[in-house]
PDB file of C-alpha atoms in Angstrom:
ATOM      1  CA  UNK A   1     -19.474  -8.083  13.909  1.00  0.00           C
ATOM      2  CA  UNK A   2     -20.785  -9.039  10.484  1.00  0.00           C
ATOM      3  CA  UNK A   3     -22.137 -12.467   9.614  1.00  0.00           C
ATOM      4  CA  UNK A   4     -20.023 -14.725   7.353  1.00  0.00           C
ATOM      5  CA  UNK A   5     -22.457 -14.317   4.450  1.00  0.00           C
ATOM      6  CA  UNK A   6     -22.111 -10.526   4.705  1.00  0.00           C
ATOM      7  CA  UNK A   7     -18.310 -10.810   4.644  1.00  0.00           C
ATOM      8  CA  UNK A   8     -18.573 -12.972   1.549  1.00  0.00           C
ATOM      9  CA  UNK A   9     -21.005 -10.604  -0.157  1.00  0.00           C
ATOM     10  CA  UNK A  10     -18.711  -7.618   0.400  1.00  0.00           C
ATOM     11  CA  UNK A  11     -15.629  -9.485  -0.877  1.00  0.00           C
ATOM     12  CA  UNK A  12     -17.537 -10.449  -4.022  1.00  0.00           C
ATOM     13  CA  UNK A  13     -18.668  -6.840  -4.511  1.00  0.00           C
ATOM     14  CA  UNK A  14     -15.079  -5.648  -4.347  1.00  0.00           C
ATOM     15  CA  UNK A  15     -13.925  -8.254  -6.839  1.00  0.00           C
ATOM     16  CA  UNK A  16     -16.611  -7.087  -9.234  1.00  0.00           C
ATOM     17  CA  UNK A  17     -15.756  -3.430  -8.642  1.00  0.00           C
ATOM     18  CA  UNK A  18     -12.115  -4.120  -9.513  1.00  0.00           C
ATOM     19  CA  UNK A  19     -13.222  -5.756 -12.751  1.00  0.00           C
ATOM     20  CA  UNK A  20     -15.754  -3.172 -13.924  1.00  0.00           C
ATOM     21  CA  UNK A  21     -14.091  -0.064 -12.420  1.00  0.00           C
ATOM     22  CA  UNK A  22     -17.317   1.073 -10.720  1.00  0.00           C
ATOM     23  CA  UNK A  23     -16.717   1.762  -6.993  1.00  0.00           C
ATOM     24  CA  UNK A  24     -19.271   0.349  -4.576  1.00  0.00           C
ATOM     25  CA  UNK A  25     -21.129   2.463  -2.057  1.00  0.00           C
ATOM     26  CA  UNK A  26     -19.190   3.139   1.150  1.00  0.00           C
ATOM     27  CA  UNK A  27     -19.335   0.066   3.406  1.00  0.00           C
ATOM     28  CA  UNK A  28     -19.652   1.967   6.669  1.00  0.00           C
ATOM     29  CA  UNK A  29     -22.738   3.720   5.293  1.00  0.00           C
ATOM     30  CA  UNK A  30     -24.374   0.334   4.713  1.00  0.00           C
ATOM     31  CA  UNK A  31     -22.877  -1.574   7.641  1.00  0.00           C
ATOM     32  CA  UNK A  32     -22.429   0.985  10.449  1.00  0.00           C
ATOM     33  CA  UNK A  33     -21.662  -1.823  12.907  1.00  0.00           C
ATOM     34  CA  UNK A  34     -18.729  -3.062  10.793  1.00  0.00           C
ATOM     35  CA  UNK A  35     -15.457  -3.391  12.745  1.00  0.00           C
ATOM     36  CA  UNK A  36     -11.765  -3.404  11.843  1.00  0.00           C
ATOM     37  CA  UNK A  37     -11.755  -7.184  12.387  1.00  0.00           C
ATOM     38  CA  UNK A  38     -14.607  -7.441   9.880  1.00  0.00           C
ATOM     39  CA  UNK A  39     -12.665  -5.403   7.351  1.00  0.00           C
ATOM     40  CA  UNK A  40      -9.594  -7.619   7.618  1.00  0.00           C
ATOM     41  CA  UNK A  41     -11.871 -10.652   7.241  1.00  0.00           C
ATOM     42  CA  UNK A  42     -13.167  -9.138   4.004  1.00  0.00           C
ATOM     43  CA  UNK A  43      -9.609  -8.454   2.828  1.00  0.00           C
ATOM     44  CA  UNK A  44      -8.493 -11.982   3.706  1.00  0.00           C
ATOM     45  CA  UNK A  45     -11.358 -13.579   1.778  1.00  0.00           C
ATOM     46  CA  UNK A  46     -10.777 -11.215  -1.133  1.00  0.00           C
ATOM     47  CA  UNK A  47      -7.123 -12.298  -1.122  1.00  0.00           C
ATOM     48  CA  UNK A  48      -8.012 -15.997  -1.105  1.00  0.00           C
ATOM     49  CA  UNK A  49     -10.368 -15.484  -4.034  1.00  0.00           C
ATOM     50  CA  UNK A  50      -7.575 -13.820  -5.990  1.00  0.00           C
ATOM     51  CA  UNK A  51      -5.151 -16.656  -5.224  1.00  0.00           C
ATOM     52  CA  UNK A  52      -7.773 -19.176  -6.328  1.00  0.00           C
ATOM     53  CA  UNK A  53      -8.001 -17.219  -9.586  1.00  0.00           C
ATOM     54  CA  UNK A  54      -4.263 -17.766 -10.168  1.00  0.00           C
ATOM     55  CA  UNK A  55      -2.626 -14.677  -8.698  1.00  0.00           C
ATOM     56  CA  UNK A  56       0.477 -15.177  -6.507  1.00  0.00           C
ATOM     57  CA  UNK A  57       1.001 -13.327  -3.225  1.00  0.00           C
ATOM     58  CA  UNK A  58       4.452 -11.676  -3.251  1.00  0.00           C
ATOM     59  CA  UNK A  59       4.236  -9.229  -0.355  1.00  0.00           C
ATOM     60  CA  UNK A  60       2.263  -6.720   1.662  1.00  0.00           C
ATOM     61  CA  UNK A  61       1.845  -2.986   1.860  1.00  0.00           C
ATOM     62  CA  UNK A  62       1.613  -0.838   4.953  1.00  0.00           C
ATOM     63  CA  UNK A  63      -0.439   2.319   4.820  1.00  0.00           C
ATOM     64  CA  UNK A  64      -1.125   5.402   6.903  1.00  0.00           C
ATOM     65  CA  UNK A  65       2.187   5.213   8.754  1.00  0.00           C
ATOM     66  CA  UNK A  66       3.210   8.847   8.278  1.00  0.00           C
ATOM     67  CA  UNK A  67       1.704  12.026   9.655  1.00  0.00           C
ATOM     68  CA  UNK A  68       1.452  13.341   6.091  1.00  0.00           C
ATOM     69  CA  UNK A  69      -0.795  10.448   5.075  1.00  0.00           C
ATOM     70  CA  UNK A  70      -2.836  10.524   8.266  1.00  0.00           C
ATOM     71  CA  UNK A  71      -3.499  14.232   7.811  1.00  0.00           C
ATOM     72  CA  UNK A  72      -4.395  13.685   4.152  1.00  0.00           C
ATOM     73  CA  UNK A  73      -6.925  10.954   4.927  1.00  0.00           C
ATOM     74  CA  UNK A  74      -8.159  11.833   8.401  1.00  0.00           C
ATOM     75  CA  UNK A  75      -7.290   8.272   9.518  1.00  0.00           C
ATOM     76  CA  UNK A  76      -4.858   7.901  12.426  1.00  0.00           C
ATOM     77  CA  UNK A  77      -4.213   4.144  12.562  1.00  0.00           C
ATOM     78  CA  UNK A  78      -1.862   2.250  10.198  1.00  0.00           C
ATOM     79  CA  UNK A  79      -3.285  -0.518   8.025  1.00  0.00           C
ATOM     80  CA  UNK A  80      -2.005  -3.160   5.629  1.00  0.00           C
ATOM     81  CA  UNK A  81      -2.924  -4.865   2.373  1.00  0.00           C
ATOM     82  CA  UNK A  82      -1.775  -7.582  -0.008  1.00  0.00           C
ATOM     83  CA  UNK A  83       0.547  -7.383  -3.016  1.00  0.00           C
ATOM     84  CA  UNK A  84       0.139  -9.887  -5.859  1.00  0.00           C
ATOM     85  CA  UNK A  85       2.641 -10.687  -8.590  1.00  0.00           C
ATOM     86  CA  UNK A  86       0.779  -8.763 -11.290  1.00  0.00           C
ATOM     87  CA  UNK A  87       0.834  -5.590  -9.163  1.00  0.00           C
ATOM     88  CA  UNK A  88       4.622  -5.061  -9.364  1.00  0.00           C
ATOM     89  CA  UNK A  89       6.128  -3.029 -12.221  1.00  0.00           C
ATOM     90  CA  UNK A  90       9.574  -1.643 -13.024  1.00  0.00           C
ATOM     91  CA  UNK A  91      10.540   1.978 -13.613  1.00  0.00           C
ATOM     92  CA  UNK A  92       9.742   3.273 -17.080  1.00  0.00           C
ATOM     93  CA  UNK A  93       6.439   1.438 -17.285  1.00  0.00           C
ATOM     94  CA  UNK A  94       3.345   2.883 -18.955  1.00  0.00           C
ATOM     95  CA  UNK A  95       0.120   2.405 -17.009  1.00  0.00           C
ATOM     96  CA  UNK A  96      -3.389   2.646 -18.412  1.00  0.00           C
ATOM     97  CA  UNK A  97      -5.080   5.409 -16.429  1.00  0.00           C
ATOM     98  CA  UNK A  98      -8.590   4.164 -17.155  1.00  0.00           C
ATOM     99  CA  UNK A  99      -7.914   0.841 -15.424  1.00  0.00           C
ATOM    100  CA  UNK A 100      -7.718   2.633 -12.056  1.00  0.00           C
ATOM    101  CA  UNK A 101     -10.299   4.566 -10.061  1.00  0.00           C
ATOM    102  CA  UNK A 102      -9.123   7.867  -8.582  1.00  0.00           C
ATOM    103  CA  UNK A 103      -5.404   6.948  -9.013  1.00  0.00           C
ATOM    104  CA  UNK A 104      -2.904   8.696  -6.732  1.00  0.00           C
ATOM    105  CA  UNK A 105       0.867   8.239  -6.356  1.00  0.00           C
ATOM    106  CA  UNK A 106       3.007   8.013  -3.213  1.00  0.00           C
ATOM    107  CA  UNK A 107       6.765   7.764  -2.570  1.00  0.00           C
ATOM    108  CA  UNK A 108       7.875   4.843  -0.404  1.00  0.00           C
ATOM    109  CA  UNK A 109      10.681   2.418   0.372  1.00  0.00           C
ATOM    110  CA  UNK A 110      10.244  -1.301  -0.271  1.00  0.00           C
ATOM    111  CA  UNK A 111      11.954  -3.881   1.955  1.00  0.00           C
ATOM    112  CA  UNK A 112      12.809  -7.240   0.376  1.00  0.00           C
ATOM    113  CA  UNK A 113      13.261  -9.903   3.029  1.00  0.00           C
ATOM    114  CA  UNK A 114      15.943 -12.598   3.032  1.00  0.00           C
ATOM    115  CA  UNK A 115      14.664 -14.137   6.270  1.00  0.00           C
ATOM    116  CA  UNK A 116      11.165 -14.537   7.728  1.00  0.00           C
ATOM    117  CA  UNK A 117       9.847 -12.138  10.358  1.00  0.00           C
ATOM    118  CA  UNK A 118       7.555 -13.303  13.122  1.00  0.00           C
ATOM    119  CA  UNK A 119       5.785 -11.290  15.811  1.00  0.00           C
ATOM    120  CA  UNK A 120       4.979 -10.535  18.521  1.00  0.00           C
ATOM    121  CA  UNK A 121       7.977  -8.600  19.759  1.00  0.00           C
ATOM    122  CA  UNK A 122       9.444  -7.872  16.324  1.00  0.00           C
ATOM    123  CA  UNK A 123      11.669  -4.750  16.393  1.00  0.00           C
ATOM    124  CA  UNK A 124      13.293  -2.541  13.789  1.00  0.00           C
ATOM    125  CA  UNK A 125      16.580  -4.330  14.523  1.00  0.00           C
ATOM    126  CA  UNK A 126      14.966  -7.655  13.616  1.00  0.00           C
ATOM    127  CA  UNK A 127      13.721  -6.059  10.406  1.00  0.00           C
ATOM    128  CA  UNK A 128      17.141  -4.698   9.471  1.00  0.00           C
ATOM    129  CA  UNK A 129      18.772  -8.091  10.091  1.00  0.00           C
ATOM    130  CA  UNK A 130      16.121  -9.879   8.005  1.00  0.00           C
ATOM    131  CA  UNK A 131      16.221  -7.461   5.045  1.00  0.00           C
ATOM    132  CA  UNK A 132      18.220  -8.318   1.941  1.00  0.00           C
ATOM    133  CA  UNK A 133      17.878  -4.867   0.402  1.00  0.00           C
ATOM    134  CA  UNK A 134      15.746  -1.743   0.370  1.00  0.00           C
ATOM    135  CA  UNK A 135      14.690  -0.155  -2.914  1.00  0.00           C
ATOM    136  CA  UNK A 136      12.750   2.980  -3.884  1.00  0.00           C
ATOM    137  CA  UNK A 137       9.145   2.389  -4.889  1.00  0.00           C
ATOM    138  CA  UNK A 138       6.047   4.245  -5.951  1.00  0.00           C
ATOM    139  CA  UNK A 139       2.647   3.055  -4.840  1.00  0.00           C
ATOM    140  CA  UNK A 140      -0.301   3.741  -7.132  1.00  0.00           C
ATOM    141  CA  UNK A 141      -3.397   3.978  -4.973  1.00  0.00           C
ATOM    142  CA  UNK A 142      -6.680   2.698  -6.358  1.00  0.00           C
ATOM    143  CA  UNK A 143     -10.218   2.686  -4.989  1.00  0.00           C
ATOM    144  CA  UNK A 144     -12.956   0.091  -5.268  1.00  0.00           C
ATOM    145  CA  UNK A 145     -15.116   1.906  -2.686  1.00  0.00           C
ATOM    146  CA  UNK A 146     -16.449   5.461  -2.983  1.00  0.00           C
ATOM    147  CA  UNK A 147     -14.001   7.836  -1.326  1.00  0.00           C
ATOM    148  CA  UNK A 148     -16.254  10.425   0.282  1.00  0.00           C
ATOM    149  CA  UNK A 149     -16.492   9.769   4.018  1.00  0.00           C
ATOM    150  CA  UNK A 150     -14.271   6.673   3.995  1.00  0.00           C
ATOM    151  CA  UNK A 151     -13.036   5.342   7.331  1.00  0.00           C
ATOM    152  CA  UNK A 152     -10.231   2.914   8.080  1.00  0.00           C
ATOM    153  CA  UNK A 153     -12.816   0.109   7.975  1.00  0.00           C
ATOM    154  CA  UNK A 154     -13.612   0.953   4.348  1.00  0.00           C
ATOM    155  CA  UNK A 155      -9.947   1.354   3.427  1.00  0.00           C
ATOM    156  CA  UNK A 156      -8.827  -1.968   4.943  1.00  0.00           C
ATOM    157  CA  UNK A 157     -11.665  -3.813   3.211  1.00  0.00           C
ATOM    158  CA  UNK A 158     -10.468  -2.235  -0.042  1.00  0.00           C
ATOM    159  CA  UNK A 159      -7.026  -3.871   0.351  1.00  0.00           C
ATOM    160  CA  UNK A 160      -5.722  -0.667   1.956  1.00  0.00           C
ATOM    161  CA  UNK A 161      -6.364   1.140  -1.362  1.00  0.00           C
ATOM    162  CA  UNK A 162      -3.504  -0.755  -3.026  1.00  0.00           C
ATOM    163  CA  UNK A 163      -3.432  -0.540  -6.799  1.00  0.00           C
ATOM    164  CA  UNK A 164       0.044  -1.379  -8.094  1.00  0.00           C
ATOM    165  CA  UNK A 165       3.648  -0.477  -7.311  1.00  0.00           C
ATOM    166  CA  UNK A 166       6.601   0.615  -9.417  1.00  0.00           C
ATOM    167  CA  UNK A 167      10.175  -0.040  -8.291  1.00  0.00           C
ATOM    168  CA  UNK A 168      13.392   1.538  -9.496  1.00  0.00           C
ATOM    169  CA  UNK A 169      16.488   3.423  -8.467  1.00  0.00           C
ATOM    170  CA  UNK A 170      19.350   1.795  -6.581  1.00  0.00           C
ATOM    171  CA  UNK A 171      18.826  -1.087  -4.142  1.00  0.00           C
ATOM    172  CA  UNK A 172      20.823  -0.694  -0.927  1.00  0.00           C
ATOM    173  CA  UNK A 173      21.581  -2.918   2.018  1.00  0.00           C
ATOM    174  CA  UNK A 174      19.859  -1.539   5.115  1.00  0.00           C
ATOM    175  CA  UNK A 175      23.097  -0.922   7.039  1.00  0.00           C
ATOM    176  CA  UNK A 176      24.774   0.947   4.159  1.00  0.00           C
ATOM    177  CA  UNK A 177      22.646   4.067   4.497  1.00  0.00           C
ATOM    178  CA  UNK A 178      20.691   5.913   7.160  1.00  0.00           C
ATOM    179  CA  UNK A 179      17.211   4.959   6.019  1.00  0.00           C
ATOM    180  CA  UNK A 180      15.641   7.713   8.113  1.00  0.00           C
ATOM    181  CA  UNK A 181      17.190  10.338   5.850  1.00  0.00           C
ATOM    182  CA  UNK A 182      16.144   9.018   2.455  1.00  0.00           C
ATOM    183  CA  UNK A 183      14.480  12.028   0.870  1.00  0.00           C
ATOM    184  CA  UNK A 184      12.257  12.369  -2.137  1.00  0.00           C
ATOM    185  CA  UNK A 185      10.977  14.835  -4.730  1.00  0.00           C
ATOM    186  CA  UNK A 186       7.783  13.821  -6.497  1.00  0.00           C
ATOM    187  CA  UNK A 187       7.045  15.426  -9.858  1.00  0.00           C
ATOM    188  CA  UNK A 188       3.932  15.365 -12.001  1.00  0.00           C
ATOM    189  CA  UNK A 189       5.038  16.329 -15.487  1.00  0.00           C
ATOM    190  CA  UNK A 190       7.612  19.100 -14.846  1.00  0.00           C
ATOM    191  CA  UNK A 191       6.320  20.324 -11.483  1.00  0.00           C
ATOM    192  CA  UNK A 192       7.366  19.209  -8.006  1.00  0.00           C
ATOM    193  CA  UNK A 193       4.114  18.384  -6.243  1.00  0.00           C
ATOM    194  CA  UNK A 194       5.327  16.662  -3.060  1.00  0.00           C
ATOM    195  CA  UNK A 195       8.513  16.301  -1.013  1.00  0.00           C
ATOM    196  CA  UNK A 196       9.323  14.239   2.052  1.00  0.00           C
ATOM    197  CA  UNK A 197      11.835  12.269   4.096  1.00  0.00           C
ATOM    198  CA  UNK A 198      11.425   8.643   5.111  1.00  0.00           C
ATOM    199  CA  UNK A 199      11.748   9.315   8.851  1.00  0.00           C
ATOM    200  CA  UNK A 200       8.161  10.500   8.492  1.00  0.00           C
ATOM    201  CA  UNK A 201       7.204   6.809   8.515  1.00  0.00           C
ATOM    202  CA  UNK A 202       6.992   6.082  12.252  1.00  0.00           C
ATOM    203  CA  UNK A 203      10.417   7.736  12.766  1.00  0.00           C
ATOM    204  CA  UNK A 204      12.088   4.932  10.753  1.00  0.00           C
ATOM    205  CA  UNK A 205      10.659   3.052   7.752  1.00  0.00           C
ATOM    206  CA  UNK A 206      11.704  -0.282   9.287  1.00  0.00           C
ATOM    207  CA  UNK A 207       9.311   0.488  12.144  1.00  0.00           C
ATOM    208  CA  UNK A 208       6.438   0.012   9.717  1.00  0.00           C
ATOM    209  CA  UNK A 209       7.647  -3.465   8.801  1.00  0.00           C
ATOM    210  CA  UNK A 210       8.023  -4.374  12.479  1.00  0.00           C
ATOM    211  CA  UNK A 211       4.507  -3.054  13.136  1.00  0.00           C
ATOM    212  CA  UNK A 212       3.177  -5.297  10.371  1.00  0.00           C
ATOM    213  CA  UNK A 213       4.903  -8.435  11.668  1.00  0.00           C
ATOM    214  CA  UNK A 214       3.449  -7.786  15.111  1.00  0.00           C
ATOM    215  CA  UNK A 215       0.001  -6.889  13.766  1.00  0.00           C
ATOM    216  CA  UNK A 216      -0.493 -10.126  11.832  1.00  0.00           C
ATOM    217  CA  UNK A 217       1.035 -12.410  14.500  1.00  0.00           C
ATOM    218  CA  UNK A 218      -2.232 -12.881  16.485  1.00  0.00           C
ATOM    219  CA  UNK A 219      -3.765 -14.318  13.300  1.00  0.00           C
ATOM    220  CA  UNK A 220      -1.018 -16.940  13.030  1.00  0.00           C
ATOM    221  CA  UNK A 221       0.601 -15.135  10.097  1.00  0.00           C
ATOM    222  CA  UNK A 222       4.180 -14.012   9.518  1.00  0.00           C
ATOM    223  CA  UNK A 223       6.285 -12.381   6.824  1.00  0.00           C
ATOM    224  CA  UNK A 224       8.124 -14.842   4.602  1.00  0.00           C
ATOM    225  CA  UNK A 225      11.603 -14.708   3.103  1.00  0.00           C
ATOM    226  CA  UNK A 226      11.441 -13.165  -0.348  1.00  0.00           C
ATOM    227  CA  UNK A 227       8.414 -11.004   0.381  1.00  0.00           C
ATOM    228  CA  UNK A 228       8.283  -7.356  -0.709  1.00  0.00           C
ATOM    229  CA  UNK A 229       7.056  -5.045   2.040  1.00  0.00           C
ATOM    230  CA  UNK A 230       6.023  -1.509   1.125  1.00  0.00           C
ATOM    231  CA  UNK A 231       6.826   0.394   4.305  1.00  0.00           C
ATOM    232  CA  UNK A 232       4.414   3.317   3.905  1.00  0.00           C
ATOM    233  CA  UNK A 233       4.392   6.668   2.181  1.00  0.00           C
ATOM    234  CA  UNK A 234       6.423   9.642   3.334  1.00  0.00           C
ATOM    235  CA  UNK A 235       4.610  12.026   0.965  1.00  0.00           C
ATOM    236  CA  UNK A 236       0.981  12.934   0.611  1.00  0.00           C
ATOM    237  CA  UNK A 237      -0.846  11.180  -2.251  1.00  0.00           C
ATOM    238  CA  UNK A 238      -0.516  12.974  -5.592  1.00  0.00           C
ATOM    239  CA  UNK A 239      -3.457  12.841  -7.999  1.00  0.00           C
ATOM    240  CA  UNK A 240      -2.613  11.778 -11.534  1.00  0.00           C
ATOM    241  CA  UNK A 241      -4.543  11.997 -14.778  1.00  0.00           C
ATOM    242  CA  UNK A 242      -4.399  10.513 -18.261  1.00  0.00           C
ATOM    243  CA  UNK A 243      -1.330  11.828 -20.081  1.00  0.00           C
ATOM    244  CA  UNK A 244       0.665  12.562 -16.922  1.00  0.00           C
ATOM    245  CA  UNK A 245       4.291  11.565 -16.471  1.00  0.00           C
ATOM    246  CA  UNK A 246       5.458  10.852 -12.917  1.00  0.00           C
ATOM    247  CA  UNK A 247       9.088  11.317 -11.913  1.00  0.00           C
ATOM    248  CA  UNK A 248      10.350  10.525  -8.401  1.00  0.00           C
ATOM    249  CA  UNK A 249      13.853  11.565  -7.356  1.00  0.00           C
ATOM    250  CA  UNK A 250      15.329   9.718  -4.335  1.00  0.00           C
ATOM    251  CA  UNK A 251      18.693  11.497  -4.478  1.00  0.00           C
ATOM    252  CA  UNK A 252      21.573   9.002  -4.038  1.00  0.00           C
ATOM    253  CA  UNK A 253      19.117   6.108  -4.374  1.00  0.00           C
ATOM    254  CA  UNK A 254      18.186   7.094  -7.914  1.00  0.00           C
ATOM    255  CA  UNK A 255      14.918   7.787  -9.712  1.00  0.00           C
ATOM    256  CA  UNK A 256      11.672   6.159 -10.765  1.00  0.00           C
ATOM    257  CA  UNK A 257       9.437   7.177 -13.622  1.00  0.00           C
ATOM    258  CA  UNK A 258       6.123   6.009 -15.016  1.00  0.00           C
ATOM    259  CA  UNK A 259       3.519   7.377 -17.375  1.00  0.00           C
ATOM    260  CA  UNK A 260      -0.265   7.242 -17.473  1.00  0.00           C
ATOM    261  CA  UNK A 261      -1.969   7.069 -20.840  1.00  0.00           C
TER     262      UNK A 261
END
């Protein structure tokens, strides 16, 4: 495992990379002994530094929960990251492409909790009972670490590649719809680039939320009422470029759009 001063140095590097938009060299190339526990330690310190700077934690994201995403990245274990208040946008927003590094877009469902969730032993039924509503969301992936050769250790350290999220469409209560069969069409400009169905996320998107509650429990953490939980993508990441318009169609749950300029 890495020494505390190495954890601190990496967290500071990533803060600087987010500010100047210059990705740092891959961590596992420089620290081949780095572990998953080390990477979450980096993420945790990075998160504390952001809170000290005035950002407010409003939720968490889960990544790499679907076969589509695991095949796209070559990483087979789910991960999680932090969502701050200034990372949440509404449909119709215009995003500045140059403020992101290698931006990509994914279709997801976001769970908004009305009750806390605590592991271990959290199940999808606990998640459904604790959820106030589920709403369509797009995740915009970002990268503060060079992408070539990345492992899950690099990705976790990089806040699970979280950039921002865009919500829209129609919020639904979790028992009013079969969440496994929420489908999506993801367009870039006028072309459908990706399609998927939410059962691709661990057979049920609520399974991702349960996984997260259980994953963070050994660290004394839990999910709080009011938190937004991005449950994981059920499409492969779609590259976007300056001038692109993104349109996501969730069928009965409505649509989300955003533009990059």
